[in-house]
PDB file of C-alpha atoms and ligand atoms in Angstrom:
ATOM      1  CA  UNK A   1      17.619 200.460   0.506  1.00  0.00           C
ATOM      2  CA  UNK A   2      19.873 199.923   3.418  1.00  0.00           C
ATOM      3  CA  UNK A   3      21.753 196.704   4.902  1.00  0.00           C
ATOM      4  CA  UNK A   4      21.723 196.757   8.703  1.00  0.00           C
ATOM      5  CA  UNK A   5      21.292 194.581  11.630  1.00  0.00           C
ATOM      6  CA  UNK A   6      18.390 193.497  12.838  1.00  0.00           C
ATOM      7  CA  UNK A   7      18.000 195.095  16.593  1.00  0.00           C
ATOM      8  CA  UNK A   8      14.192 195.754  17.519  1.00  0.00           C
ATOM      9  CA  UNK A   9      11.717 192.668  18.338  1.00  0.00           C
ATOM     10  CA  UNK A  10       9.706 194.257  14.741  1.00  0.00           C
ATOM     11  CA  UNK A  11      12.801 194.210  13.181  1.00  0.00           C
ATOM     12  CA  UNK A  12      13.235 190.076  13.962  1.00  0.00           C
ATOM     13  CA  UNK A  13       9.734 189.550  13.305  1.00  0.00           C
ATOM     14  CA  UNK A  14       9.897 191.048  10.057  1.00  0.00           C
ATOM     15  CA  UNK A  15      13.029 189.348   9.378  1.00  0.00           C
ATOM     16  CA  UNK A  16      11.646 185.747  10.402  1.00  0.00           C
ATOM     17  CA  UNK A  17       8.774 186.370   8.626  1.00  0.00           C
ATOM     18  CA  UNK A  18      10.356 186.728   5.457  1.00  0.00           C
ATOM     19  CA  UNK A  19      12.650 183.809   5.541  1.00  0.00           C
ATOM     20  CA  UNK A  20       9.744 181.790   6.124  1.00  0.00           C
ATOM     21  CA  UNK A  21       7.475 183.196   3.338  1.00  0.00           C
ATOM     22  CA  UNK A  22      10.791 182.599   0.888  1.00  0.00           C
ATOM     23  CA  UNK A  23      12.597 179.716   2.531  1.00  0.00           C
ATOM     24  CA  UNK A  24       9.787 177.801   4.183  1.00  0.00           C
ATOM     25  CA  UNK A  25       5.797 178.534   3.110  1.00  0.00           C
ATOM     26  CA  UNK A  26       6.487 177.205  -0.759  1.00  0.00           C
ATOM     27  CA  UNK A  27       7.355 173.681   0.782  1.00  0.00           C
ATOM     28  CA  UNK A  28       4.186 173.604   3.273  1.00  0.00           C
ATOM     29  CA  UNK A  29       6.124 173.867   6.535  1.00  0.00           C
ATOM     30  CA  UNK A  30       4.802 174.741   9.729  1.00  0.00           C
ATOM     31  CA  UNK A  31       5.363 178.626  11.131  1.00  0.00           C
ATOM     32  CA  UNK A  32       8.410 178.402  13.646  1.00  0.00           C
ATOM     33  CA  UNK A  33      10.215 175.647  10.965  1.00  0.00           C
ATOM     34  CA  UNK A  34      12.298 178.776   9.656  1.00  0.00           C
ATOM     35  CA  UNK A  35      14.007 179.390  13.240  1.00  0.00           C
ATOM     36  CA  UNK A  36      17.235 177.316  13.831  1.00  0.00           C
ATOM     37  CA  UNK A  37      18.781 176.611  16.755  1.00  0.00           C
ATOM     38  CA  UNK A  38      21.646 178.881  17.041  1.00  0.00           C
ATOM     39  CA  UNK A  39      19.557 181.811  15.618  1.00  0.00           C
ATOM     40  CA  UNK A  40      19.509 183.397  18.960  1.00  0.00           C
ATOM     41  CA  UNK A  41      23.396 182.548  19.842  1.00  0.00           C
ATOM     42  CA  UNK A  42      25.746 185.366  20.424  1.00  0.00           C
ATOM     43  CA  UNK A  43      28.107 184.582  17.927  1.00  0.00           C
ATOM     44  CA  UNK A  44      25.678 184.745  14.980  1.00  0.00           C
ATOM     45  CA  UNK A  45      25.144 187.746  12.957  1.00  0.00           C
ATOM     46  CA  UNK A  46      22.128 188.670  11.236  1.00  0.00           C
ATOM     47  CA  UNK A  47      21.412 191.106   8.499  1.00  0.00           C
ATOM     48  CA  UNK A  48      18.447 192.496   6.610  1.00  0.00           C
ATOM     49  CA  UNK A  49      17.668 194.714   3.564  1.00  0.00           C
ATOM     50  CA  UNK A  50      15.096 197.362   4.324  1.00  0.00           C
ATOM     51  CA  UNK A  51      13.343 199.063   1.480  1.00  0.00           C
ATOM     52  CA  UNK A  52      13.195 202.917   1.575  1.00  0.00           C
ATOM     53  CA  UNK A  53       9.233 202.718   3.074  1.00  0.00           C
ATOM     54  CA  UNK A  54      10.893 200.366   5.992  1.00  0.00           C
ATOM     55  CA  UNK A  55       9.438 197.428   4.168  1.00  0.00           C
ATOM     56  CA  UNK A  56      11.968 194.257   5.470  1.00  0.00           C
ATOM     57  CA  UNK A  57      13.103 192.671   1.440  1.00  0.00           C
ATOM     58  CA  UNK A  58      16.322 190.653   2.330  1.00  0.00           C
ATOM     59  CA  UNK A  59      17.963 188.487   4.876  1.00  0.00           C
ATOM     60  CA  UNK A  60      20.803 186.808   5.872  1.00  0.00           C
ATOM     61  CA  UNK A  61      23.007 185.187   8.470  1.00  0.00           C
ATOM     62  CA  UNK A  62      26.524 184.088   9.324  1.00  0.00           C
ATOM     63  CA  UNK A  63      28.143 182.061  12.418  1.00  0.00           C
ATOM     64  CA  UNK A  64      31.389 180.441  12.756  1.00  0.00           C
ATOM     65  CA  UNK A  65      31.865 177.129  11.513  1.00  0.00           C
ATOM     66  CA  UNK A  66      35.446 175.865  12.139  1.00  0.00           C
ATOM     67  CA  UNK A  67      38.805 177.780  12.557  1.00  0.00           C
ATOM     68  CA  UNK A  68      38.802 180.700  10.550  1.00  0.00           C
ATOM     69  CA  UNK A  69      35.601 179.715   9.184  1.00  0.00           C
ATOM     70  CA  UNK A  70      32.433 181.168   9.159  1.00  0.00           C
ATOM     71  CA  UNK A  71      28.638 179.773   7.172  1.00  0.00           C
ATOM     72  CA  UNK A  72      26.370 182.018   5.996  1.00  0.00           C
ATOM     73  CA  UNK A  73      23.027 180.271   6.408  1.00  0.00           C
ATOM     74  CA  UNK A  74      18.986 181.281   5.123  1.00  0.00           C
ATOM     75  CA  UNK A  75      19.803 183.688   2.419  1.00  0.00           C
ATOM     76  CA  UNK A  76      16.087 184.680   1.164  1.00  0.00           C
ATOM     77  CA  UNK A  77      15.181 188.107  -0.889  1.00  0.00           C
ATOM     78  CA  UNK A  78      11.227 188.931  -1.562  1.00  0.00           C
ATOM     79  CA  UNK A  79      10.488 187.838  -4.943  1.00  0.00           C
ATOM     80  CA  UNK A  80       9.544 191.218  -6.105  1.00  0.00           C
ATOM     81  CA  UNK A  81      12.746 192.180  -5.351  1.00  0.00           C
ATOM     82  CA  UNK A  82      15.308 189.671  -7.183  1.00  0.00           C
ATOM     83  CA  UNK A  83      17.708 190.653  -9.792  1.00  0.00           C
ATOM     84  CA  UNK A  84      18.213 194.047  -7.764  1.00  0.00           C
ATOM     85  CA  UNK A  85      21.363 193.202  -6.640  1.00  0.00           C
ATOM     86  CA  UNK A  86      19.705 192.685  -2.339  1.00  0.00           C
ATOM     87  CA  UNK A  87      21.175 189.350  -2.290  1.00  0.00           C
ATOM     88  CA  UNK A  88      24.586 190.135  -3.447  1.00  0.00           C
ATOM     89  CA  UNK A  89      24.901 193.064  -0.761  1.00  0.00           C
ATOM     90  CA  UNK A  90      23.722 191.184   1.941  1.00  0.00           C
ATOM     91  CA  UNK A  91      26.240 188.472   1.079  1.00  0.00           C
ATOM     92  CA  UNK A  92      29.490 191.370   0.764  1.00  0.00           C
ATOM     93  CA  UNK A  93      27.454 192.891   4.363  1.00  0.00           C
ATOM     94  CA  UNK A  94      28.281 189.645   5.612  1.00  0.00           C
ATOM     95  CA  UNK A  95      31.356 188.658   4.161  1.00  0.00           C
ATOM     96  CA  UNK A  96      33.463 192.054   5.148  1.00  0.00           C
ATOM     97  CA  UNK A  97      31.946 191.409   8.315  1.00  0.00           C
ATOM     98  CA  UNK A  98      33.121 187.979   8.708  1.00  0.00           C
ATOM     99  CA  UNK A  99      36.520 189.489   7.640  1.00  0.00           C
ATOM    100  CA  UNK A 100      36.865 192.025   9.528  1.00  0.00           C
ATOM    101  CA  UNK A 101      36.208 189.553  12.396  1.00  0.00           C
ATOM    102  CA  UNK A 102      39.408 188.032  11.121  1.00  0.00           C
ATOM    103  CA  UNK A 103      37.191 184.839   9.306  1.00  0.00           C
ATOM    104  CA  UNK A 104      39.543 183.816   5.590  1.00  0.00           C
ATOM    105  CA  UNK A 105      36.773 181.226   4.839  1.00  0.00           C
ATOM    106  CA  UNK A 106      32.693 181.396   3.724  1.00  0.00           C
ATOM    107  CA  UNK A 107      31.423 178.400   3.064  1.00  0.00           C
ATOM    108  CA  UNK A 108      27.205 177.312   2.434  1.00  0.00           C
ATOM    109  CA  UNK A 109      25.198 175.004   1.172  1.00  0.00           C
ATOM    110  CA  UNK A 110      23.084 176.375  -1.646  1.00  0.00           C
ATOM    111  CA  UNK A 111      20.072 175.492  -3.016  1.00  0.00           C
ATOM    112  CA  UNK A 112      20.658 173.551  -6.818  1.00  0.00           C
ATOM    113  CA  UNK A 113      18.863 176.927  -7.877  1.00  0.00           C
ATOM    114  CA  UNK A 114      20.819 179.526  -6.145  1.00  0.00           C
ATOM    115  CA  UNK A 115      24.453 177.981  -6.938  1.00  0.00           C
ATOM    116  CA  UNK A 116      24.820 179.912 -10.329  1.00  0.00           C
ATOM    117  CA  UNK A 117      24.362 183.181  -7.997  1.00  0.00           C
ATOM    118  CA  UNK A 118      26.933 181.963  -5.671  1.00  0.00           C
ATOM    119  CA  UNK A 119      29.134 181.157  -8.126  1.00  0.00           C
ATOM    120  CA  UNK A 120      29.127 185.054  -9.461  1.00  0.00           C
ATOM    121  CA  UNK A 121      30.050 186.091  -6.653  1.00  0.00           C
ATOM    122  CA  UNK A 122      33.177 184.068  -6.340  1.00  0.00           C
ATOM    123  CA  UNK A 123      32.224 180.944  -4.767  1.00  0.00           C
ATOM    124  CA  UNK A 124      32.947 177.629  -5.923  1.00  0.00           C
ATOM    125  CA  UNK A 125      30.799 174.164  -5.189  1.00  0.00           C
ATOM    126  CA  UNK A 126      32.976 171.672  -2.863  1.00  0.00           C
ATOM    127  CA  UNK A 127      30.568 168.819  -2.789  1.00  0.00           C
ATOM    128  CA  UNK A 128      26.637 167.983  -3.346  1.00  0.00           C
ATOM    129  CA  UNK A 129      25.276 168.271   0.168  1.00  0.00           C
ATOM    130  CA  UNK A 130      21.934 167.270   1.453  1.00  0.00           C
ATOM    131  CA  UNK A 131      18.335 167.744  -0.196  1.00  0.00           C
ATOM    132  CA  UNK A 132      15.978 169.608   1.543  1.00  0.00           C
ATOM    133  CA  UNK A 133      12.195 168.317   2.157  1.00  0.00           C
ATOM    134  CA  UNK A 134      12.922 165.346   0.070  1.00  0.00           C
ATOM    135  CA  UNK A 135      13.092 167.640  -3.110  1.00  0.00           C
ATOM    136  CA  UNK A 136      15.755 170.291  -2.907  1.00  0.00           C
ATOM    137  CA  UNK A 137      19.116 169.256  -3.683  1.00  0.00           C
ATOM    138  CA  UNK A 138      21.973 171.687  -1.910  1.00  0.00           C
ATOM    139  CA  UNK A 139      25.463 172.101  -2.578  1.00  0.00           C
ATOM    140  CA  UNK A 140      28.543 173.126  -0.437  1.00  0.00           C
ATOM    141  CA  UNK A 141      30.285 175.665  -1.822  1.00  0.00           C
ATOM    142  CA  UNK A 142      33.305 177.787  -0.445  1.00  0.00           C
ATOM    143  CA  UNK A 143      34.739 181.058  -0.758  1.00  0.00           C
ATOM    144  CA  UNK A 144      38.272 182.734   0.362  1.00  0.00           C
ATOM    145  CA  UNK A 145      37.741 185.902   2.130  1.00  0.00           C
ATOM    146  CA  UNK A 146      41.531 186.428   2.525  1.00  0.00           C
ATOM    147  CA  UNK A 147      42.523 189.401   0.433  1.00  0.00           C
TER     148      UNK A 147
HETATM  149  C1  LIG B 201      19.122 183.512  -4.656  1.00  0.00           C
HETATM  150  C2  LIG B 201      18.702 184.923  -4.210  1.00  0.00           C
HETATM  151  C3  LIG B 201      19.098 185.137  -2.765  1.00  0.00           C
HETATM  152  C4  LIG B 201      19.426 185.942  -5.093  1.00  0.00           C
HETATM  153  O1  LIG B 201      19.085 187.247  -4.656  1.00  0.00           O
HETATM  154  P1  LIG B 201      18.843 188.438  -5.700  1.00  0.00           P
HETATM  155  O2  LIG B 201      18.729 189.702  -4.932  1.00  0.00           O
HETATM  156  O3  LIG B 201      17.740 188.083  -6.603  1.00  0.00           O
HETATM  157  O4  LIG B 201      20.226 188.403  -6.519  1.00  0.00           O
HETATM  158  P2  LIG B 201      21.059 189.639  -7.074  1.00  0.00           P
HETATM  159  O5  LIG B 201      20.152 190.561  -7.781  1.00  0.00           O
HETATM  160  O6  LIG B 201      21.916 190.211  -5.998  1.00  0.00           O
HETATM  161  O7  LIG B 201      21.981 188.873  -8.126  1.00  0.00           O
HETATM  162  C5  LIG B 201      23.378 189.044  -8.251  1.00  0.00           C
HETATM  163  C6  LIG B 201      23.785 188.406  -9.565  1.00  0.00           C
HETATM  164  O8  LIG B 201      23.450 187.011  -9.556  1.00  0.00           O
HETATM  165  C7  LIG B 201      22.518 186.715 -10.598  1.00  0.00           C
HETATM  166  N1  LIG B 201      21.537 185.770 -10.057  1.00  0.00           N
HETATM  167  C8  LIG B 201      20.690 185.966  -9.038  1.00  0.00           C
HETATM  168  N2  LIG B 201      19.982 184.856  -8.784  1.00  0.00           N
HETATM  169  C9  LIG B 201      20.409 183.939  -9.682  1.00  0.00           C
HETATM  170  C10 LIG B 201      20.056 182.598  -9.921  1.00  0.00           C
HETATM  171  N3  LIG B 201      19.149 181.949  -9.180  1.00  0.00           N
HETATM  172  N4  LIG B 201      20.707 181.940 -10.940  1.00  0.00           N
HETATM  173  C11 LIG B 201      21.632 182.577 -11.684  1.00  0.00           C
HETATM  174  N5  LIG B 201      22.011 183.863 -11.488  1.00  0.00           N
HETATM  175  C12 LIG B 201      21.400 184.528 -10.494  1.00  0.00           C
HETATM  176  C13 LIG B 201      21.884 188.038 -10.958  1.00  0.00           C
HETATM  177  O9  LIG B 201      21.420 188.043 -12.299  1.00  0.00           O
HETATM  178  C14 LIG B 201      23.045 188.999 -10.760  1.00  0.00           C
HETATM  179  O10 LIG B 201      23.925 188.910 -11.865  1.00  0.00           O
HETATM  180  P3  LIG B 201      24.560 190.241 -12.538  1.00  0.00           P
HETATM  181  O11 LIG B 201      25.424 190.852 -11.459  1.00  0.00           O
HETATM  182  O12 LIG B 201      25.314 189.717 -13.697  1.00  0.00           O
HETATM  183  O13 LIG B 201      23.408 191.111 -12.886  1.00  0.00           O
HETATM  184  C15 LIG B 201      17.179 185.149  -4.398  1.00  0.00           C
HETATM  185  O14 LIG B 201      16.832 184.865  -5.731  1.00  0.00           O
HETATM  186  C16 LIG B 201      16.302 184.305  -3.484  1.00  0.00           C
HETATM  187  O15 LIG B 201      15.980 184.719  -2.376  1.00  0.00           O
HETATM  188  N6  LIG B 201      15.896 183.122  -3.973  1.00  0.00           N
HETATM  189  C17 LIG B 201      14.986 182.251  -3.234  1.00  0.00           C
HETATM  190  C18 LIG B 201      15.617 181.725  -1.963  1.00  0.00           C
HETATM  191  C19 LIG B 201      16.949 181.059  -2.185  1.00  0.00           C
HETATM  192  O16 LIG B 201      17.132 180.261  -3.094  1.00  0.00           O
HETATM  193  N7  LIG B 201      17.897 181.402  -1.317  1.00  0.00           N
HETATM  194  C20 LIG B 201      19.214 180.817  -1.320  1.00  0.00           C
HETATM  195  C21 LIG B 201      19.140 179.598  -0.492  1.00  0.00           C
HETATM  196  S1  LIG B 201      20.694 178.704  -0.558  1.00  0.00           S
END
């Protein structure tokens, strides 16, 4: 398994694809309701895990959110890959980049069901945020990337 940027027109269908399936499909929402608006925007950085066989299993993004501050957005593994340990690389793929970009500050708004995972790997909830479809609660939560 390797974490790397998305770069060929497969590689962003692939990578769409799965944050609909995972983020998306389970709710009923329309193809094309995974995209958001900045997706495309220079300053946001996109990352995927790719299985050995080339098979797209993870995904992730980041963008700048305020000074010093970036927001890692659409975090979705495949199902038969959770508890492998995808998600937390693509989050430390996307923190040390957001560091090494000069960022001190992750923050996101996770799913109720995701915050535990968040919270293992050292972030802490800030505020109940919005719910999603009607049904998903979310919470802000923030992380330090200062050393
Ligand atoms: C949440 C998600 C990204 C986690 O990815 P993953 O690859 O399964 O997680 P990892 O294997 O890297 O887990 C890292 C640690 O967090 C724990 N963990 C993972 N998901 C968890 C959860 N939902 N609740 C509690 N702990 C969790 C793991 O057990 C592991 O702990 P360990 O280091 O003690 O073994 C993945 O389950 C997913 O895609 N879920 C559906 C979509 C989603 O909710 N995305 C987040 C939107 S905000």
């Amino acid at each position: 398994m390797t974490i790397r940027q998305p770069r060929s027109a497969a590689d962003f269908a692939a990578y769409y694809a799965l944050r609909y399936q995972v983020l998306r499909q389970p709710w009923q929402q329309p193809p094309g309701s995974e995209r958001a608006a900045d997706d495309e925007a220079p300053t946001t950085h996109h990352a995927m895990a790719v299985a050995d066989d080339g098979t797209v299993i993870g995904v992730a993004r980041v963008h700048p959110s305020g000074p010093g501050q970036v927001q890692v957005r659409a975090v979705a593994v495949h199902p038969n890959w959770h508890g492998r340990g995808i998600g937390q690389q693509l989050m430390m793929y996307l923190e040390e980049y957001a560091a090494a970009q000069g960022f001190t500050e992750c923050i996101l708004d996770s799913r109720e069901s995701a915050v535990a995972f968040y919270q293992k790997l050292g972030y802490e909830i800030v505020a109940p945020s919005h719910t999603l479809f009607g049904v998903i609660p979310h919470f802000r939560m923030r992380k330090s990337l200062a050393v």
